[in-house]
XYZ file of C-alpha atoms in Angstrom:
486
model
C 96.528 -109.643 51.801
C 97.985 -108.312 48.445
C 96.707 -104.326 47.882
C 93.923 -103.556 46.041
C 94.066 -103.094 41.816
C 93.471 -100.145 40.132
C 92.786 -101.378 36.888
C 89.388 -101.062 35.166
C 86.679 -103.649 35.022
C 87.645 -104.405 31.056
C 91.248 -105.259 31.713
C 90.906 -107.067 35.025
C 87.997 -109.375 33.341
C 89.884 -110.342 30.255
C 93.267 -110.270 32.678
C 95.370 -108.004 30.488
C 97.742 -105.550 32.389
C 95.816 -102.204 32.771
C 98.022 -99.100 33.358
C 94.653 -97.537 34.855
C 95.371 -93.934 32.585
C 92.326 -91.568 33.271
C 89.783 -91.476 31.820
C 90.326 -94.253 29.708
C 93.053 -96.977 29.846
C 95.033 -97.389 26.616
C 94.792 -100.988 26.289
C 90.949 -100.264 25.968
C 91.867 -97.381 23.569
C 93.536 -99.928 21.679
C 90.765 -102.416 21.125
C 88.239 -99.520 20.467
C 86.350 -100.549 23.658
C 84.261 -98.104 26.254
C 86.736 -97.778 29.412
C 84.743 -98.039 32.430
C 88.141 -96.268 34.578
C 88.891 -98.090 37.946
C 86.239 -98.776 40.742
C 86.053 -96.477 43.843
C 83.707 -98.224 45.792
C 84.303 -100.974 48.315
C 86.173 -104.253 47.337
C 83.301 -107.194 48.555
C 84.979 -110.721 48.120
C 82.473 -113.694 48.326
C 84.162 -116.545 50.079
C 80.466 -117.907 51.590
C 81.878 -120.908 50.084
C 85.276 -121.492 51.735
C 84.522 -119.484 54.919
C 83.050 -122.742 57.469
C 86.144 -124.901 56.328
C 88.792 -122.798 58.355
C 86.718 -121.224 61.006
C 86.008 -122.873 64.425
C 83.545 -121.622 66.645
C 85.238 -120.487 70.465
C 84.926 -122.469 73.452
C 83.526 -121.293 76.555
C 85.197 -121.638 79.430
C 84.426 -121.969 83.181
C 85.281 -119.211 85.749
C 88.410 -121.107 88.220
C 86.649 -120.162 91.546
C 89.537 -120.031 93.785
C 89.247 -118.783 97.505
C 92.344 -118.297 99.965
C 90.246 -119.750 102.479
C 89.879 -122.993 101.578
C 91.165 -126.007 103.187
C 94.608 -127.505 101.372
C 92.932 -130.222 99.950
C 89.960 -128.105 98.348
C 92.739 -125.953 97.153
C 94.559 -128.778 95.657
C 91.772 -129.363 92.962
C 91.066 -125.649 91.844
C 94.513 -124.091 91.729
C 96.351 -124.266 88.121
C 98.359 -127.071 87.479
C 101.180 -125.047 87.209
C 101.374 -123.626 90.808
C 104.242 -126.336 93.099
C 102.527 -128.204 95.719
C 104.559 -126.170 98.234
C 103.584 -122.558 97.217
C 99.893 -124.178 97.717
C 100.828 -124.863 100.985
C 102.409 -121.456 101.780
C 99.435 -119.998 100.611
C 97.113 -121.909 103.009
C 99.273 -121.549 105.586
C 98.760 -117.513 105.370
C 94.983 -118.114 104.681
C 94.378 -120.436 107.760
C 96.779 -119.413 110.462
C 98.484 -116.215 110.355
C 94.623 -114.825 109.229
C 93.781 -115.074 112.981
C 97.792 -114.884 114.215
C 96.630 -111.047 114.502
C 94.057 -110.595 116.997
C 91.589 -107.783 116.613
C 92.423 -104.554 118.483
C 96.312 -105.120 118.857
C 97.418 -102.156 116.772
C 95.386 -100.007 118.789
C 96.942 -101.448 121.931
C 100.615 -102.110 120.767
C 100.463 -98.579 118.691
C 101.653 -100.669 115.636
C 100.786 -99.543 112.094
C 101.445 -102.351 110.723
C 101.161 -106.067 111.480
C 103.637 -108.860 111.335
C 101.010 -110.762 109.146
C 100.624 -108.238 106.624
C 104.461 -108.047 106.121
C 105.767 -111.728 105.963
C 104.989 -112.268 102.972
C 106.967 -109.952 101.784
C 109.420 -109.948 104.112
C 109.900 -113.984 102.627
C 110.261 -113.207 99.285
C 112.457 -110.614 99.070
C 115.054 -112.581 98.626
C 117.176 -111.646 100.809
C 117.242 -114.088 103.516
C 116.954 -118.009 102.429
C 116.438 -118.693 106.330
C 112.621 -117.291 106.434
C 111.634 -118.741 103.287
C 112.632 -121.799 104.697
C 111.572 -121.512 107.960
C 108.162 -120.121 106.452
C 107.626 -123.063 104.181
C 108.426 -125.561 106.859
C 106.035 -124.091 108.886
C 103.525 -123.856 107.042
C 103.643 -127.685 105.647
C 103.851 -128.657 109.704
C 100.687 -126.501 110.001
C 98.829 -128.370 107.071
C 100.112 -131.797 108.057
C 98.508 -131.511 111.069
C 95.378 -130.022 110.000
C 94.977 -132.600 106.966
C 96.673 -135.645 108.474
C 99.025 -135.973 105.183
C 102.089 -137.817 106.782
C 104.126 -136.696 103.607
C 103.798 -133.341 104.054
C 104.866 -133.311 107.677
C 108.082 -135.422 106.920
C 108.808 -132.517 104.235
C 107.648 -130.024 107.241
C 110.746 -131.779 108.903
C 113.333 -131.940 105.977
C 112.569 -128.149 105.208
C 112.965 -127.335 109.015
C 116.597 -128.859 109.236
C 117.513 -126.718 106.097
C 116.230 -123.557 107.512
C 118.191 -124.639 110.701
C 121.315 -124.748 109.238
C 120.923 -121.997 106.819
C 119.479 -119.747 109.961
C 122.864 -120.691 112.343
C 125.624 -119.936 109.295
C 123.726 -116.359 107.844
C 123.891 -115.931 112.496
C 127.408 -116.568 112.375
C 128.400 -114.391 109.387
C 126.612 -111.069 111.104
C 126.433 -111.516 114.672
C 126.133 -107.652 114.853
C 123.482 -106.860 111.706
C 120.451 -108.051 112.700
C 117.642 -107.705 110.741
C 113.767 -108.148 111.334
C 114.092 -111.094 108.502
C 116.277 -113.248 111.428
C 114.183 -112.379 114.316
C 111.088 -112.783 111.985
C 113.128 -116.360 111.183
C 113.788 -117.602 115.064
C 109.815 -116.751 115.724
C 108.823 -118.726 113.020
C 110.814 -121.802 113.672
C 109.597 -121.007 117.464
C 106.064 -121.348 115.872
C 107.114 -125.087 114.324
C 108.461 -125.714 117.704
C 104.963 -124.851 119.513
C 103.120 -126.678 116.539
C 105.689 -130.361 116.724
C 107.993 -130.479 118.881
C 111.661 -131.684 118.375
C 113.411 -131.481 122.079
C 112.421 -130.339 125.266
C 114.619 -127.012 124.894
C 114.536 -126.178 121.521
C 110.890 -124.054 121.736
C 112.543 -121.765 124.486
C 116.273 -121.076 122.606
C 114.245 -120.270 119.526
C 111.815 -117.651 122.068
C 115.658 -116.912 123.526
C 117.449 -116.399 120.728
C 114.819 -113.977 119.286
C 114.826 -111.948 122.376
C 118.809 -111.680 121.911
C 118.526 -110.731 118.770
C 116.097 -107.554 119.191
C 118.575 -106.395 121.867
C 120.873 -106.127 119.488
C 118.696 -104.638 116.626
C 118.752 -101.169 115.326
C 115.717 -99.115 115.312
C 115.773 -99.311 111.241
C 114.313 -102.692 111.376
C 111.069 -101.578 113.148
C 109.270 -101.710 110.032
C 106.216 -99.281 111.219
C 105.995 -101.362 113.953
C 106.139 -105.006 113.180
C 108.885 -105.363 115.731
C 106.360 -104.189 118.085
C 104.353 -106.865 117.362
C 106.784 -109.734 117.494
C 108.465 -108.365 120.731
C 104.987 -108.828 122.230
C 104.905 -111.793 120.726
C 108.177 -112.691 122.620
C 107.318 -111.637 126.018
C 104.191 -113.760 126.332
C 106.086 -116.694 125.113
C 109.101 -115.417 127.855
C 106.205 -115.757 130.169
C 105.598 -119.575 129.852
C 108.833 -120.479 128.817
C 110.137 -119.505 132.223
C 107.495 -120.756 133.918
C 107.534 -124.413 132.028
C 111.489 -124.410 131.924
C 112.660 -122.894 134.953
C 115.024 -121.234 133.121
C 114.882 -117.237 133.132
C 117.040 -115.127 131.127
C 116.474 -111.383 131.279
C 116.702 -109.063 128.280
C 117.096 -105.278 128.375
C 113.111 -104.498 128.145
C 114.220 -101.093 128.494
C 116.201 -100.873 125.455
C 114.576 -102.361 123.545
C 111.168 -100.764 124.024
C 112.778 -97.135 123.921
C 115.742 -97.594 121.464
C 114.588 -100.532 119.112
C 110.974 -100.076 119.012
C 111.685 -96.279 119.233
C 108.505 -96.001 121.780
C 108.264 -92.248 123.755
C 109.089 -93.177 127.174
C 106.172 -91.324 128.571
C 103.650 -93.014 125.841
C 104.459 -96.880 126.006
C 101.564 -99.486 125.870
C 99.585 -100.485 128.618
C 99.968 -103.755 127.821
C 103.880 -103.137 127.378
C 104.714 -102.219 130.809
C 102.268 -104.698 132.432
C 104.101 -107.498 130.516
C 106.861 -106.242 132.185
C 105.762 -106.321 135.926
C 104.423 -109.773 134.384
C 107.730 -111.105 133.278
C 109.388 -110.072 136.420
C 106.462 -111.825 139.011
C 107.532 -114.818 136.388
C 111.221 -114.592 137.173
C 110.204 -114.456 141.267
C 107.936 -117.834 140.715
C 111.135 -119.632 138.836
C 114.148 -118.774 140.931
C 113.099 -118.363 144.019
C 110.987 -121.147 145.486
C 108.642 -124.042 143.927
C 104.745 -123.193 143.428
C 103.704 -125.032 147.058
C 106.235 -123.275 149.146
C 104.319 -121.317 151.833
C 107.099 -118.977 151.980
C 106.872 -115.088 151.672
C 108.957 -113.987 148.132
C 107.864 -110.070 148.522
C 108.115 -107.916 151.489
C 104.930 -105.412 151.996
C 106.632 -102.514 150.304
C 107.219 -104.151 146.911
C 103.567 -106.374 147.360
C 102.209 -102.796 147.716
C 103.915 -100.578 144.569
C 103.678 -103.176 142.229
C 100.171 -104.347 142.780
C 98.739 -100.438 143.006
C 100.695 -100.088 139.590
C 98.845 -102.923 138.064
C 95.592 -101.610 139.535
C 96.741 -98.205 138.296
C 97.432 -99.953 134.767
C 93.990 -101.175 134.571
C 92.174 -98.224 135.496
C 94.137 -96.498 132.467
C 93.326 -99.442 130.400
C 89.799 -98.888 131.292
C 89.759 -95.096 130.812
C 91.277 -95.626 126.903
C 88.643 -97.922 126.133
C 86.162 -95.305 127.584
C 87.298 -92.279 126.129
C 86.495 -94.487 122.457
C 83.286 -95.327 124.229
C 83.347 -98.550 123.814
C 83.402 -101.278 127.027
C 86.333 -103.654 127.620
C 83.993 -106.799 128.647
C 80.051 -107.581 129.550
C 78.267 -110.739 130.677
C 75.413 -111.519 128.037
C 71.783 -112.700 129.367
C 73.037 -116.673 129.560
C 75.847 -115.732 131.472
C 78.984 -115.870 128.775
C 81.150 -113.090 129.003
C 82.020 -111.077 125.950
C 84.773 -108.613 125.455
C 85.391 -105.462 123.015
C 87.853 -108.140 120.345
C 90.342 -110.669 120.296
C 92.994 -108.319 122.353
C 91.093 -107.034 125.063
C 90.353 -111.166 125.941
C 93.905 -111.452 126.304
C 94.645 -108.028 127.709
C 92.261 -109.226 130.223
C 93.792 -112.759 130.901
C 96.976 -111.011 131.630
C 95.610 -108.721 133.962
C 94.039 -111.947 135.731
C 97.585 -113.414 135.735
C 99.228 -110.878 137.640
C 96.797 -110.525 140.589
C 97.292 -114.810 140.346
C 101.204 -114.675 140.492
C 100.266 -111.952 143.685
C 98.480 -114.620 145.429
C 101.006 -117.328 144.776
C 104.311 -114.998 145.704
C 102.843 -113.374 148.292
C 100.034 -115.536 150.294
C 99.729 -113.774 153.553
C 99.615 -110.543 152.133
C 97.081 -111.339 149.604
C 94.611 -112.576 152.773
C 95.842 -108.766 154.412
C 94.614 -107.093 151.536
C 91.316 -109.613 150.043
C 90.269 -109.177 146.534
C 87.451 -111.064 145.710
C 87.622 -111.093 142.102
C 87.517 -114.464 140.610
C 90.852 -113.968 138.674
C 91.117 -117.894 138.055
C 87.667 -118.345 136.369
C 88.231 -115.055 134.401
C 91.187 -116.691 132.802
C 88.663 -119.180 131.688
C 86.283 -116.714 130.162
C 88.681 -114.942 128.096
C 90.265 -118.765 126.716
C 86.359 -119.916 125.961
C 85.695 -116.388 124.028
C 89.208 -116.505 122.075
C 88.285 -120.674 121.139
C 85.084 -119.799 119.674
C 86.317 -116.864 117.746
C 88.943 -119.128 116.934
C 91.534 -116.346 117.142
C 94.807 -118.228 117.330
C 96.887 -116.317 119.973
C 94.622 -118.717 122.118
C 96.579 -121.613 121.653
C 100.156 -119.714 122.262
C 99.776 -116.301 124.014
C 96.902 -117.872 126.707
C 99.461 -120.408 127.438
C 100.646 -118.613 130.584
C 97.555 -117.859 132.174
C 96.126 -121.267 131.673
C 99.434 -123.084 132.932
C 98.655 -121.319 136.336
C 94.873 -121.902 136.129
C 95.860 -125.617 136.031
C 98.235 -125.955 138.293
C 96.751 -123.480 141.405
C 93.297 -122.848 141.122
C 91.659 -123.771 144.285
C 88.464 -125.287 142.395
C 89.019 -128.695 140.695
C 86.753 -127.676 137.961
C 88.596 -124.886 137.186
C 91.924 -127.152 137.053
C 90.142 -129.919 134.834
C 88.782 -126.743 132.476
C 92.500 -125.132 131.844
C 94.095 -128.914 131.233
C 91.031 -129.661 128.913
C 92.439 -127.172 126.637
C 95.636 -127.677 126.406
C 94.587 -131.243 126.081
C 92.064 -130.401 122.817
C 95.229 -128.431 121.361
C 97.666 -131.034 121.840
C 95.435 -133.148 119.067
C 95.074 -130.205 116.767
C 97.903 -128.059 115.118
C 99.731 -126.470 118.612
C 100.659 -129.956 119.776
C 104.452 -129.235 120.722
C 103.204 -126.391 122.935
C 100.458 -128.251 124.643
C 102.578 -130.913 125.287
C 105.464 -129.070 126.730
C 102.488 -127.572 129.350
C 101.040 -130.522 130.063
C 104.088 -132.756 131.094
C 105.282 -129.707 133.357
C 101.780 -129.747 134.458
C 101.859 -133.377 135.461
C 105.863 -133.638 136.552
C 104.647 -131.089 139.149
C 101.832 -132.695 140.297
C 103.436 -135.988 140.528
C 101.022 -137.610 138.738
C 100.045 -138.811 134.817
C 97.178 -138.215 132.398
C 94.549 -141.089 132.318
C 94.404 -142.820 128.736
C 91.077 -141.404 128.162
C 91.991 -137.549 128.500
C 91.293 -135.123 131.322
C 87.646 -136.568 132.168
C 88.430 -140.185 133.425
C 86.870 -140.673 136.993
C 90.449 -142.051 137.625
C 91.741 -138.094 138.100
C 90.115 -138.205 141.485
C 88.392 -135.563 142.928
C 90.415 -133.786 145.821
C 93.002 -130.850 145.423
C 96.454 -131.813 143.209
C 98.793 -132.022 145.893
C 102.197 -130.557 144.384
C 105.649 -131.812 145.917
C 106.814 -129.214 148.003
C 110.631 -128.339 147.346
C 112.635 -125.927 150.256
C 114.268 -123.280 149.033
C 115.926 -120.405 150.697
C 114.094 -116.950 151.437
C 116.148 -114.526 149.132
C 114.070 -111.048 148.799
C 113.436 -109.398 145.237
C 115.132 -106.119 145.907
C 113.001 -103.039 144.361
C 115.589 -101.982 142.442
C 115.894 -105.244 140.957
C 112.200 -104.486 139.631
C 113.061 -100.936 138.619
C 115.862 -102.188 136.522
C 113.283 -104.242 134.263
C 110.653 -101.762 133.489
């Protein structure tokens, strides 16, 4: 806009050059007119006439109402164009699983500050480590495949998982020594894949073997407030079923890693951390040293006795924490469901249930010497049911364990039928590689298949499974053997 004149009215009319002297101009000096002198009031320019031809009136525009916790496809038609299919994916993937990956109550009773699931996200975007971006996005496509049915994205679930594969083994082979949370974050991850579509028989247990390697080997730098915590806990569950699935054990130094890793006071670690590891041991007993219908005594009475009073102890200290919070692990509502404090304490609970199971199985005439008459099976049962309709997801991977036993030595039929029906409803949702690595070990051992029509088919019979009976030697768990895992 060109600045404003200060010539008077006279010489800008008659459009003469005005040198705007005060008080009167000379060209109006000249001409013997009356100088008005230059205005001081405001300029006003009247373009009513010109002013609708370039102005257009804005728009309004709609509000995008976009939620992370919508389903991929939903998602697909409110995101902006610009966002990749795959990031869309990612982002679900976050929203729908690891939301409930986390169960309620675990910080608390794993003393982590923060979660594995609040982390990853950065953790796969830093940049630094190709593996767990890959692993992450081929996750998370095998995760929406299966929940949406789009064939497409599972064969790009499989593509990505071969590159993170490959990238994982080389970055492994370049720093066997400097291991980092992002590769132990990367082997649980494609562990995840395996549990969700599985490849081979073995490759869900060298992922859950190669991550427990790895944290032996980790500094206590990579604890990350403890997110290691987390993912080692993570690890020992999935230990748990592994060997009992497999029949392959491989011990780790718990002890290490729990004190020098994870940097835990050796007078304050978890409950839950040192029953895990009279768990994984009992676990170790049921592989190597006979088959589930062997009648034979695995633990002497000394060993029967100090391990089961320390899981009693453990529980009664579980007990006492919750108390001291006042709050109450578990209670039985007016129709008869059982409830418990969160997500957690179901599990904590289940776990709990599965030692005093592996008791009975390892040690048969002593459990009858000392009876219990607890109903550990159908509280296994409980704490699955609560977990499925809070639809927390450790259900599908951490009850694993206690719902492999469930099924294969309850003494009630509908109790067996129960613990296969839900590894059965998983194996046709999202954790299908997991379910169906239970159920075929499930039916190998029982010598016997599934009915076409699923787990309710009159053609399952109605007596007890029978389970092949295979000799093995008597070779007795020494108690320093025991010692040497906790």
């Amino acid at each position: 806009m060109p600045p404003r004149t200060k010539a008077c009215a006279i010489c800008r009319k008659k459009r003469i050059k005005c040198d705007a002297t005060l008080p009167q101009c000379l060209m109006c000096i000249r001409t013997g007119r009356q100088c008005p002198g230059p205005l001081d009031g405001p300029l006003i320019i009247d373009m009513s006439s010109t002013a609708g031809l370039g102005m257009k009136r804005k728009l309004k525009t709609k509000p995008i109402q976009n939620s992370f916790y919508q389903t991929p496809k939903e998602l697909m038609m409110v995101l902006l164009p610009q966002m990749s299919q795959r990031a869309m994916i990612t982002e679900a993937f976050y929203a729908n699983f690891l939301t409930y990956f986390t169960s309620d109550g675990e910080g608390v009773d794993l003393q982590n500050r923060r979660t594995w699931l609040h982390q990853l996200p950065g953790l796969s975007s830093d940049g630094s480590n190709t593996a767990l971006t890959l692993a992450l996005q081929a996750t998370a496509s095998a995760f929406c495949g299966a929940e949406t049915g789009n064939m497409s994205v599972v064969q790009d679930a499989w593509k990505l998982y071969g590159q993170a594969l490959n990238t994982h083994a080389r970055l492994l082979r370049s720093k066997p020594k400097e291991v980092t949370v992002h590769m132990v974050s990367t082997s649980v991850m494609l562990s995840i894949f395996e549990a969700m579509s599985a490849t081979t028989a073995d490759a869900y247990r060298e992922h859950i073997s190669g991550a427990a390697k790895m944290l032996e080997v980790t500094g206590p730098g990579q604890c990350l407030g403890g997110v290691l915590c987390q993912l080692f806990f993570h690890i020992r569950t999935q230990m748990a079923f592994v060997y009992l699935t497999t029949r392959k054990s491989q011990r780790i130094s718990v002890r290490k890693i729990l004190l020098e890793t994870l940097s835990y006071e050796k007078q304050h670690i978890p409950t839950f951390q040192r029953l895990m590891s009279h768990i994984g041991v009992l676990a170790e007993i049921y592989v190597e040293k006979t088959s589930p219908a062997s009648e034979q005594q695995l633990i002497d009475l000394a060993v029967y006795s100090g391990v089961k009073a320390d899981v009693d102890a453990l529980w009664l200290e579980y007990k006492e924490q919750a108390e001291v919070r006042g709050e109450t692990v578990s209670w039985t509502t007016e129709d008869g469901k059982t409830k418990y404090r969160d997500g957690f304490t179901a599990l904590a609970v289940a776990y709990f249930s599965t030692a005093r199971v592996l008791f009975t199985i390892l040690a048969p005439r002593l459990s009858v010497t000392f009876p219990d008459f607890t109903d550990y099976y159908g509280s296994i049962l409980d704490c699955a049911a609560f977990l499925k309709t809070h639809r927390i997801g450790c259900a599908y991977m951490r009850m694993a364990t206690p719902l492999y036993l469930v099924a294969l030595h309850s003494p009630s039929l509908e109790q067996r039928r129960r613990a296969i029906r839900n590894f059965e409803e998983w194996r046709r949702g999202s954790m299908a590689g997991i379910s169906a690595l239970a159920l075929q070990r499930i039916h190998e051992s029982q010598d016997m298949a599934i009915p076409p029509g699923g787990v309710e088919d009159e053609d399952m019979g109605m007596g007890r499974y029978d389970i092949p009976a295979k000799v093995c030697p008597l070779d007795m768990f020494e108690f320093q053997d025991w010692v040497g895992q906790m």
